[in-house]
Coordinates of C-alpha atoms in Angstrom, one line a residue:
M1 CA 103.6 34.8 69.8
A2 CA 100.1 35.9 70.2
Q3 CA 99.2 38.5 72.7
G4 CA 95.9 39.3 74.1
T5 CA 93.8 40.1 77.2
G6 CA 93.8 36.5 78.3
S7 CA 97.5 36.4 78.9
I8 CA 98.9 36.1 82.4
N9 CA 99.7 39.4 84.0
S10 CA 99.2 41.2 80.7
D11 CA 99.6 44.8 82.0
Y12 CA 103.3 45.3 81.8
K13 CA 103.0 48.8 83.5
D14 CA 102.2 46.9 86.7
W15 CA 105.8 45.9 86.7
E16 CA 107.4 49.2 85.7
W17 CA 109.9 50.6 88.1
S18 CA 109.9 47.2 89.7
A19 CA 112.0 47.2 92.9
D20 CA 110.3 44.7 95.3
A21 CA 109.7 41.0 95.5
G22 CA 106.1 41.2 94.4
E23 CA 106.9 42.8 91.1
R24 CA 109.7 40.4 90.3
A25 CA 107.2 37.7 89.5
R26 CA 106.7 39.2 86.0
L27 CA 110.3 38.7 85.3
L28 CA 109.9 34.9 85.3
Q29 CA 107.0 34.9 82.8
S30 CA 106.9 31.9 80.5
P31 CA 107.5 32.6 76.8
S32 CA 104.3 30.8 76.0
V33 CA 102.3 33.4 77.8
E34 CA 104.5 36.2 76.7
T35 CA 103.0 39.7 77.1
V36 CA 106.0 42.0 76.9
P37 CA 106.8 43.5 73.5
K38 CA 110.1 42.9 71.9
S39 CA 112.5 45.9 71.9
G40 CA 111.3 46.9 68.5
E41 CA 107.8 47.2 69.7
S42 CA 108.4 49.0 72.9
E43 CA 108.6 52.5 71.7
G44 CA 106.0 54.7 73.3
N45 CA 105.0 52.2 75.9
G46 CA 107.1 53.6 78.8
L47 CA 109.7 50.7 78.7
G48 CA 113.4 51.2 79.3
A49 CA 112.8 53.7 82.1
T50 CA 115.1 52.1 84.8
S51 CA 118.3 54.0 85.7
A52 CA 121.5 52.2 86.4
L53 CA 121.1 53.0 90.1
G54 CA 117.6 51.7 90.1
A55 CA 118.8 48.5 88.3
V56 CA 121.4 48.0 91.1
F57 CA 118.5 48.2 93.7
I58 CA 116.4 45.7 91.9
V59 CA 119.1 43.2 91.4
V60 CA 120.1 43.5 95.1
N61 CA 116.5 42.8 96.1
A62 CA 116.3 39.9 93.7
A63 CA 119.3 38.4 95.3
L64 CA 118.5 38.9 99.0
G65 CA 115.9 36.8 100.7
A66 CA 115.1 34.2 103.3
G67 CA 118.2 32.2 102.2
L68 CA 120.4 34.4 104.4
L69 CA 119.0 32.5 107.5
N70 CA 121.1 29.6 106.4
F71 CA 124.4 31.4 105.8
P72 CA 125.8 31.1 109.4
A73 CA 125.3 27.3 109.2
A74 CA 127.0 27.4 105.7
F75 CA 130.0 29.1 107.3
S76 CA 130.1 26.4 110.0
M77 CA 129.9 23.6 107.3
A78 CA 132.6 25.3 105.3
G79 CA 135.0 25.2 108.2
G80 CA 135.0 28.8 109.5
V81 CA 135.0 32.4 108.5
A82 CA 138.1 32.3 106.3
A83 CA 136.9 29.4 104.2
G84 CA 133.4 30.8 103.9
I85 CA 134.5 34.2 102.7
A86 CA 137.1 32.7 100.4
L87 CA 134.5 30.4 98.8
Q88 CA 132.1 33.4 98.4
M89 CA 134.8 35.6 96.7
C90 CA 135.8 32.8 94.3
M91 CA 132.2 32.1 93.3
L92 CA 131.3 35.8 93.0
I93 CA 133.6 36.2 90.0
F94 CA 131.7 33.6 88.1
I95 CA 128.3 34.8 89.4
I96 CA 129.0 38.2 88.0
G97 CA 130.3 36.7 84.8
G98 CA 127.1 34.7 84.3
L99 CA 125.0 37.9 84.7
V100 CA 127.0 39.7 82.0
I101 CA 126.8 36.7 79.7
L102 CA 123.0 36.6 80.0
A103 CA 122.9 40.3 79.1
Y104 CA 125.1 39.8 76.1
C105 CA 123.0 36.9 74.8
S106 CA 119.8 38.8 75.5
Q107 CA 121.1 41.6 73.4
A108 CA 122.3 39.2 70.6
S109 CA 119.0 37.3 70.5
N110 CA 116.6 40.2 71.2
E111 CA 114.8 38.2 73.9
R112 CA 113.6 39.6 77.2
T113 CA 113.4 36.8 79.7
Y114 CA 115.8 34.1 80.9
Q115 CA 113.8 31.2 79.4
E116 CA 113.5 33.0 76.0
V117 CA 117.2 33.7 75.9
V118 CA 118.0 29.9 76.5
W119 CA 115.4 28.9 73.9
A120 CA 116.6 31.3 71.3
V121 CA 120.4 30.7 71.8
C122 CA 120.6 27.1 72.8
G123 CA 117.5 25.5 71.2
K124 CA 114.5 23.4 72.2
V125 CA 116.0 20.8 74.5
P126 CA 118.0 23.2 76.7
G127 CA 115.0 25.6 76.7
V128 CA 112.6 22.9 78.0
L129 CA 115.2 21.8 80.6
C130 CA 115.5 25.4 81.7
E131 CA 111.8 25.8 82.2
V132 CA 111.5 22.5 84.1
A133 CA 114.4 23.5 86.3
I134 CA 112.6 26.8 87.1
A135 CA 109.5 24.9 88.0
V136 CA 111.3 22.5 90.3
Y137 CA 113.4 25.3 91.8
T138 CA 110.3 27.4 92.7
F139 CA 108.6 24.3 94.0
G140 CA 111.5 23.5 96.4
T141 CA 111.8 27.2 97.5
C142 CA 108.1 27.1 98.4
I143 CA 108.7 24.1 100.6
A144 CA 111.6 26.0 102.3
F145 CA 109.3 29.0 102.9
L146 CA 106.8 26.8 104.7
I147 CA 109.5 25.3 106.8
I148 CA 110.7 28.8 107.8
I149 CA 107.1 29.7 108.8
G150 CA 107.1 26.7 111.1
D151 CA 110.5 27.6 112.6
Q152 CA 109.6 31.2 113.4
E153 CA 106.1 30.3 114.7
D154 CA 107.6 27.7 117.1
K155 CA 109.7 30.4 118.7
I156 CA 107.0 33.1 118.7
I157 CA 104.4 30.7 120.4
A158 CA 107.1 29.6 122.9
A159 CA 107.5 33.3 123.9
L160 CA 103.7 33.8 124.2
V161 CA 102.7 30.8 126.3
T162 CA 103.1 30.9 130.0
E163 CA 104.7 27.4 130.4
P164 CA 108.4 26.8 129.8
E165 CA 109.5 26.6 126.2
E166 CA 109.9 22.7 126.5
A167 CA 106.2 22.4 127.4
G168 CA 104.9 24.2 124.3
S169 CA 104.5 21.0 122.3
S170 CA 102.0 19.6 124.9
H171 CA 99.1 21.6 123.5
W172 CA 97.6 20.6 120.2
Y173 CA 97.2 24.3 119.0
T174 CA 101.0 24.8 119.5
D175 CA 101.9 21.7 117.5
R176 CA 104.2 22.7 114.6
K177 CA 102.2 20.8 112.0
F178 CA 99.0 22.5 113.1
T179 CA 100.4 26.0 113.0
I180 CA 102.1 25.6 109.6
S181 CA 98.9 24.1 108.2
I182 CA 96.5 26.8 109.6
T183 CA 98.8 29.6 108.4
A184 CA 99.1 28.1 105.0
F185 CA 95.4 27.5 104.5
L186 CA 94.2 30.8 105.9
L187 CA 96.8 33.1 104.4
I188 CA 99.0 31.5 101.6
L189 CA 96.4 29.5 99.7
P190 CA 94.0 32.5 99.2
L191 CA 96.9 34.6 98.0
S192 CA 98.1 32.0 95.6
I193 CA 94.8 31.5 93.7
P194 CA 94.4 34.8 91.9
K195 CA 95.5 35.2 88.3
E196 CA 97.2 38.5 89.0
I197 CA 99.5 39.2 92.0
G198 CA 100.3 42.9 91.5
F199 CA 98.2 43.7 94.6
Q200 CA 101.1 42.2 96.7
K201 CA 103.6 44.8 95.7
Y202 CA 103.2 46.9 98.9
A203 CA 103.4 44.0 101.3
S204 CA 106.5 42.8 99.4
S205 CA 108.2 46.1 100.0
L206 CA 107.9 45.5 103.7
S207 CA 109.4 42.0 103.3
V208 CA 112.5 43.7 101.7
I209 CA 112.8 46.0 104.7
G210 CA 112.4 42.9 106.9
T211 CA 115.3 41.1 105.3
W212 CA 117.7 44.1 106.0
Y213 CA 116.3 44.2 109.5
V214 CA 117.3 40.6 110.2
T215 CA 120.8 41.2 109.0
A216 CA 121.1 44.3 111.3
V217 CA 119.8 42.3 114.3
I218 CA 122.2 39.5 113.8
I219 CA 125.2 41.8 113.5
I220 CA 124.1 43.9 116.6
K221 CA 123.6 40.7 118.6
Y222 CA 127.1 39.7 117.8
I223 CA 128.6 43.1 118.8
W224 CA 126.5 43.3 122.0
P225 CA 125.8 39.6 122.8
N226 CA 123.5 38.1 125.3
K227 CA 125.7 37.0 128.2
E228 CA 123.6 33.9 128.6
L229 CA 124.7 32.7 125.1
V230 CA 127.9 30.8 125.1
P231 CA 129.1 29.9 121.6
A232 CA 130.0 26.3 120.9
E233 CA 133.4 25.4 119.4
I234 CA 134.3 27.8 116.5
P235 CA 136.2 25.9 113.8
T236 CA 139.0 27.9 112.0
S237 CA 139.7 25.5 109.2
P238 CA 137.7 22.9 107.2
S239 CA 137.8 19.3 108.7
T240 CA 138.5 18.0 105.1
W241 CA 139.1 19.8 101.9
T242 CA 135.8 18.6 100.6
A243 CA 133.9 20.2 103.5
V244 CA 134.2 23.6 101.8
F245 CA 131.8 22.3 99.1
N246 CA 129.0 21.8 101.7
A247 CA 128.5 25.6 101.7
M248 CA 128.1 25.8 97.9
P249 CA 124.2 25.2 97.8
T250 CA 123.6 28.0 100.3
I251 CA 125.8 30.4 98.4
C252 CA 124.2 29.5 95.1
F253 CA 120.7 29.8 96.5
G254 CA 121.5 33.2 98.1
F255 CA 123.2 34.8 95.1
Q256 CA 120.8 33.4 92.4
C257 CA 119.1 36.4 90.8
H258 CA 120.0 35.4 87.2
V259 CA 116.5 34.3 86.2
S260 CA 115.1 37.8 86.9
S261 CA 118.3 39.6 85.6
V262 CA 117.4 39.5 81.9
P263 CA 114.2 41.6 82.1
V264 CA 116.0 44.0 84.4
F265 CA 118.7 44.5 81.9
N266 CA 116.1 45.1 79.1
S267 CA 114.2 47.6 81.3
M268 CA 117.3 49.9 81.6
K269 CA 117.4 53.3 79.9
Q270 CA 120.6 52.3 78.3
P271 CA 120.8 48.5 78.1
E272 CA 124.5 48.2 77.3
V273 CA 126.6 45.2 78.4
K274 CA 129.4 47.5 79.8
T275 CA 126.9 49.5 81.9
W276 CA 125.2 46.3 83.0
G277 CA 128.6 44.9 84.1
A278 CA 129.0 47.8 86.5
V279 CA 125.4 47.4 87.7
V280 CA 125.7 43.7 88.6
T281 CA 129.2 44.2 90.1
A282 CA 127.9 46.9 92.5
A283 CA 124.7 44.8 93.3
M284 CA 126.7 41.6 94.0
V285 CA 129.2 43.5 96.3
I286 CA 126.2 44.8 98.3
A287 CA 124.7 41.4 98.5
L288 CA 128.1 40.0 99.5
F289 CA 128.4 42.4 102.4
V290 CA 124.9 41.5 103.6
Y291 CA 125.4 37.7 103.4
T292 CA 128.9 38.0 104.8
G293 CA 127.8 40.1 107.7
T294 CA 124.9 37.7 108.5
G295 CA 127.1 34.6 108.0
V296 CA 130.1 35.8 110.0
C297 CA 128.2 37.3 112.9
G298 CA 125.7 34.5 113.2
F299 CA 128.4 31.9 113.0
L300 CA 130.7 33.6 115.6
T301 CA 127.8 34.1 117.9
F302 CA 126.9 30.4 118.2
G303 CA 129.9 28.6 116.7
A304 CA 129.5 25.1 115.3
G305 CA 126.2 24.8 117.3
V306 CA 124.3 27.3 115.1
E307 CA 121.0 26.0 113.7
Q308 CA 120.3 25.7 110.0
D309 CA 117.9 28.6 110.6
V310 CA 120.0 31.0 112.6
L311 CA 117.0 32.7 114.2
M312 CA 116.2 29.4 115.9
S313 CA 119.4 29.7 117.9
Y314 CA 118.3 32.9 119.7
P315 CA 116.0 32.8 122.8
S316 CA 112.3 32.9 122.2
K317 CA 111.7 36.0 124.4
D318 CA 114.3 38.2 122.8
I319 CA 112.2 41.1 121.6
P320 CA 114.3 42.4 118.7
V321 CA 114.7 38.8 117.4
A322 CA 111.0 38.2 117.8
L323 CA 110.4 41.2 115.6
A324 CA 112.8 39.7 113.1
R325 CA 110.9 36.5 113.1
A326 CA 107.7 38.4 112.4
F327 CA 109.4 40.1 109.5
I328 CA 110.6 36.8 108.1
I329 CA 107.0 35.4 108.3
L330 CA 105.7 38.4 106.4
C331 CA 108.5 38.0 103.9
V332 CA 107.6 34.3 103.3
L333 CA 103.8 34.9 103.2
T334 CA 104.2 37.4 100.3
S335 CA 107.0 35.5 98.6
Y336 CA 105.4 32.0 98.5
P337 CA 102.5 33.2 96.2
I338 CA 105.0 35.0 94.0
L339 CA 107.3 31.9 93.6
H340 CA 104.2 29.8 93.1
F341 CA 103.0 32.2 90.4
C342 CA 106.4 31.9 88.7
G343 CA 106.3 28.1 88.7
R344 CA 102.6 28.1 87.6
A345 CA 103.5 30.4 84.7
V346 CA 106.2 28.1 83.5
L347 CA 104.0 25.0 83.8
E348 CA 101.3 26.8 81.9
G349 CA 103.7 27.8 79.2
L350 CA 104.9 24.2 78.8
W351 CA 101.3 23.0 78.6
L352 CA 100.3 25.5 76.0
R353 CA 103.5 24.8 74.0
Y354 CA 102.8 21.1 74.2
T355 CA 99.2 21.3 73.2
G356 CA 99.8 24.1 70.6
V357 CA 96.9 26.1 72.0
T358 CA 97.2 30.0 72.4
V359 CA 96.3 31.8 75.5
E360 CA 93.3 33.5 73.8
E361 CA 91.8 30.1 72.7
D362 CA 92.0 28.6 76.1
V363 CA 90.6 31.2 78.5
V364 CA 87.8 29.0 80.0
R365 CA 90.0 26.0 80.6
E366 CA 92.7 28.2 82.0
R367 CA 90.6 29.0 85.2
R368 CA 90.0 25.3 85.9
R369 CA 93.6 24.4 85.2
R370 CA 94.9 27.3 87.4
L371 CA 92.8 26.1 90.3
L372 CA 94.0 22.5 89.9
Q373 CA 97.6 23.6 89.5
T374 CA 97.4 25.8 92.6
I375 CA 95.7 23.4 94.9
S376 CA 98.0 20.5 93.8
W377 CA 101.1 22.7 94.2
F378 CA 100.0 24.0 97.6
L379 CA 99.1 20.5 99.1
L380 CA 102.3 18.9 97.9
T381 CA 104.6 21.6 99.2
L382 CA 102.6 21.7 102.6
L383 CA 102.8 17.9 102.9
L384 CA 106.6 17.9 102.3
A385 CA 107.2 20.8 104.6
L386 CA 105.4 19.1 107.5
F387 CA 107.9 16.2 107.4
I388 CA 111.1 17.8 106.4
P389 CA 112.9 18.9 109.6
D390 CA 114.9 22.0 108.5
I391 CA 115.6 24.3 105.6
G392 CA 119.1 23.0 105.3
K393 CA 117.9 19.8 103.6
V394 CA 115.8 21.7 101.1
I395 CA 118.5 24.3 100.3
S396 CA 121.1 21.5 99.7
V397 CA 118.9 20.3 96.8
I398 CA 117.6 23.5 95.3
G399 CA 121.0 25.1 95.7
G400 CA 122.3 22.6 93.1
L401 CA 119.5 23.8 90.7
A402 CA 120.5 27.4 91.5
A403 CA 124.0 26.5 90.2
C404 CA 122.5 25.5 86.9
F405 CA 120.9 29.0 86.5
I406 CA 124.2 30.7 87.6
F407 CA 126.7 28.6 85.6
V408 CA 125.3 25.9 83.3
F409 CA 122.7 27.8 81.2
P410 CA 124.8 31.0 80.9
G411 CA 127.8 28.9 79.9
L412 CA 125.8 27.1 77.3
C413 CA 124.5 30.4 75.9
L414 CA 127.9 31.8 75.6
I415 CA 129.2 28.8 73.8
Q416 CA 126.3 28.7 71.4
A417 CA 126.5 32.5 70.8
K418 CA 130.2 32.4 69.9
L419 CA 129.8 29.2 67.8
S420 CA 127.1 31.0 65.7
E421 CA 129.4 33.8 64.8
I422 CA 130.6 33.7 61.2
Q423 CA 134.3 34.4 61.2
E424 CA 137.0 33.4 58.8
T425 CA 139.6 33.2 61.6
R426 CA 139.1 32.6 65.3
A427 CA 140.8 35.2 67.4
I428 CA 142.4 34.5 70.7
S429 CA 139.5 36.3 72.4
W430 CA 137.0 34.0 70.7
W431 CA 138.7 30.9 72.0
A432 CA 139.0 32.5 75.5
Q433 CA 135.3 33.2 75.6
V434 CA 134.4 29.7 74.4
S435 CA 136.8 28.2 76.9
Y436 CA 135.3 30.3 79.7
G437 CA 131.8 29.0 78.6
V438 CA 133.0 25.4 78.8
F439 CA 134.5 26.1 82.2
M440 CA 131.2 27.6 83.4
V441 CA 129.2 24.6 82.3
T442 CA 131.7 22.2 83.8
L443 CA 131.8 24.1 87.2
G444 CA 128.0 24.3 87.3
A445 CA 127.6 20.6 86.5
F446 CA 130.1 19.7 89.2
I447 CA 128.3 21.8 91.8
F448 CA 125.0 20.4 90.8
G449 CA 126.2 16.9 90.8
Q450 CA 128.2 17.2 94.1
T451 CA 125.5 19.0 96.1
T452 CA 122.7 16.7 94.9
A453 CA 124.7 13.5 95.5
N454 CA 125.7 14.8 98.9
A455 CA 122.1 15.7 99.8
I456 CA 120.9 12.2 98.9
F457 CA 123.7 10.6 100.8
V458 CA 123.1 12.6 103.9
D459 CA 119.3 11.8 103.7
L460 CA 120.0 8.1 103.3
T461 CA 122.4 7.9 106.1
A462 CA 120.4 10.1 108.6

């Protein structure tokens, strides 16, 4: 594919040694606006400089995010601590397996991004479906981010006003819809319009620190609880065997780092599948401890009465929690433009591929198209966020899409990669890998179908 100065985020050095959320946007670049050289072209350009330890750090940061706010509620829906941890452990095996499969297929196809691997290994139709899924996933995540902003601002404003918390809604300037809208128009929209987003790398580093701080606060508040907080009933087992599946969207949403994993693998000094297996295992174990600590401590603090956004369960005037809310707002303010950039890059790639126009030939129209895409995306996500009551409803939908990135597409890639091998006889290991790929696709399709159907059913009966 053609490369040139008109390509999106064309300076790959801006993303070298990427370790924060801001720099992960390049990892989702559409193949139609490709700017990263293939491995054979990378010599002398400073690529392949990430150590194994650095790769662990990047993958952990890619996995952790605002989704951890929903984990205590997920443990409640799953039926308690034992059910929640057991579900995480079972899914973690396949989550790590999917990351290893993607590295294997990336190495076999010599492609450097998630979409490119799916295109090269599985063909046009799965490739297009993958890009559409990424666009929808980033769109839904942006909605969740705006809802989170509203949640945190409600509590911060309640702590600042002199009237009781219940009276906060009596003033127009404390109305949730107004505060979300003014924050979005003044801060998020200006950050979303630029063609490049490398300038956000430093603010995004703070958002990573904020994520870890939130986990620490929730754990400390459980160990030294507020005596005024009395937890509701704490279930110890699922109400029905199907109740466990209600936690799947949150777990998939939380552990989904697969889309950004392929470029991380290719940026390593020694991009070998065996080394990568150790890297992602270590990274997922770290993420598991963070999510489990947040989920268990938040759930045990509030019991079945925990909010979908766990920070909403704490009193407004709790100073450490108020700081956590401020960190979450900062995290969301920097992450929304990044996710929008990723979705916009995919839409741009689909448009250029459909029209058959290269980036260099379409520089003038690109500016107008970018403004139209940005404003339309922004207004639609804002409108939906104003009328969706909590992040649980959004995560229940986009969590199903996350399952596709974790299970379905890696499974399809493994099946196609093994079927393309020319062998006179099929060894047992070959059949085992194909069977594993079929199981991955089946599991991912089940999670996607079950979570999506359940989300629609709950919305219709609400």
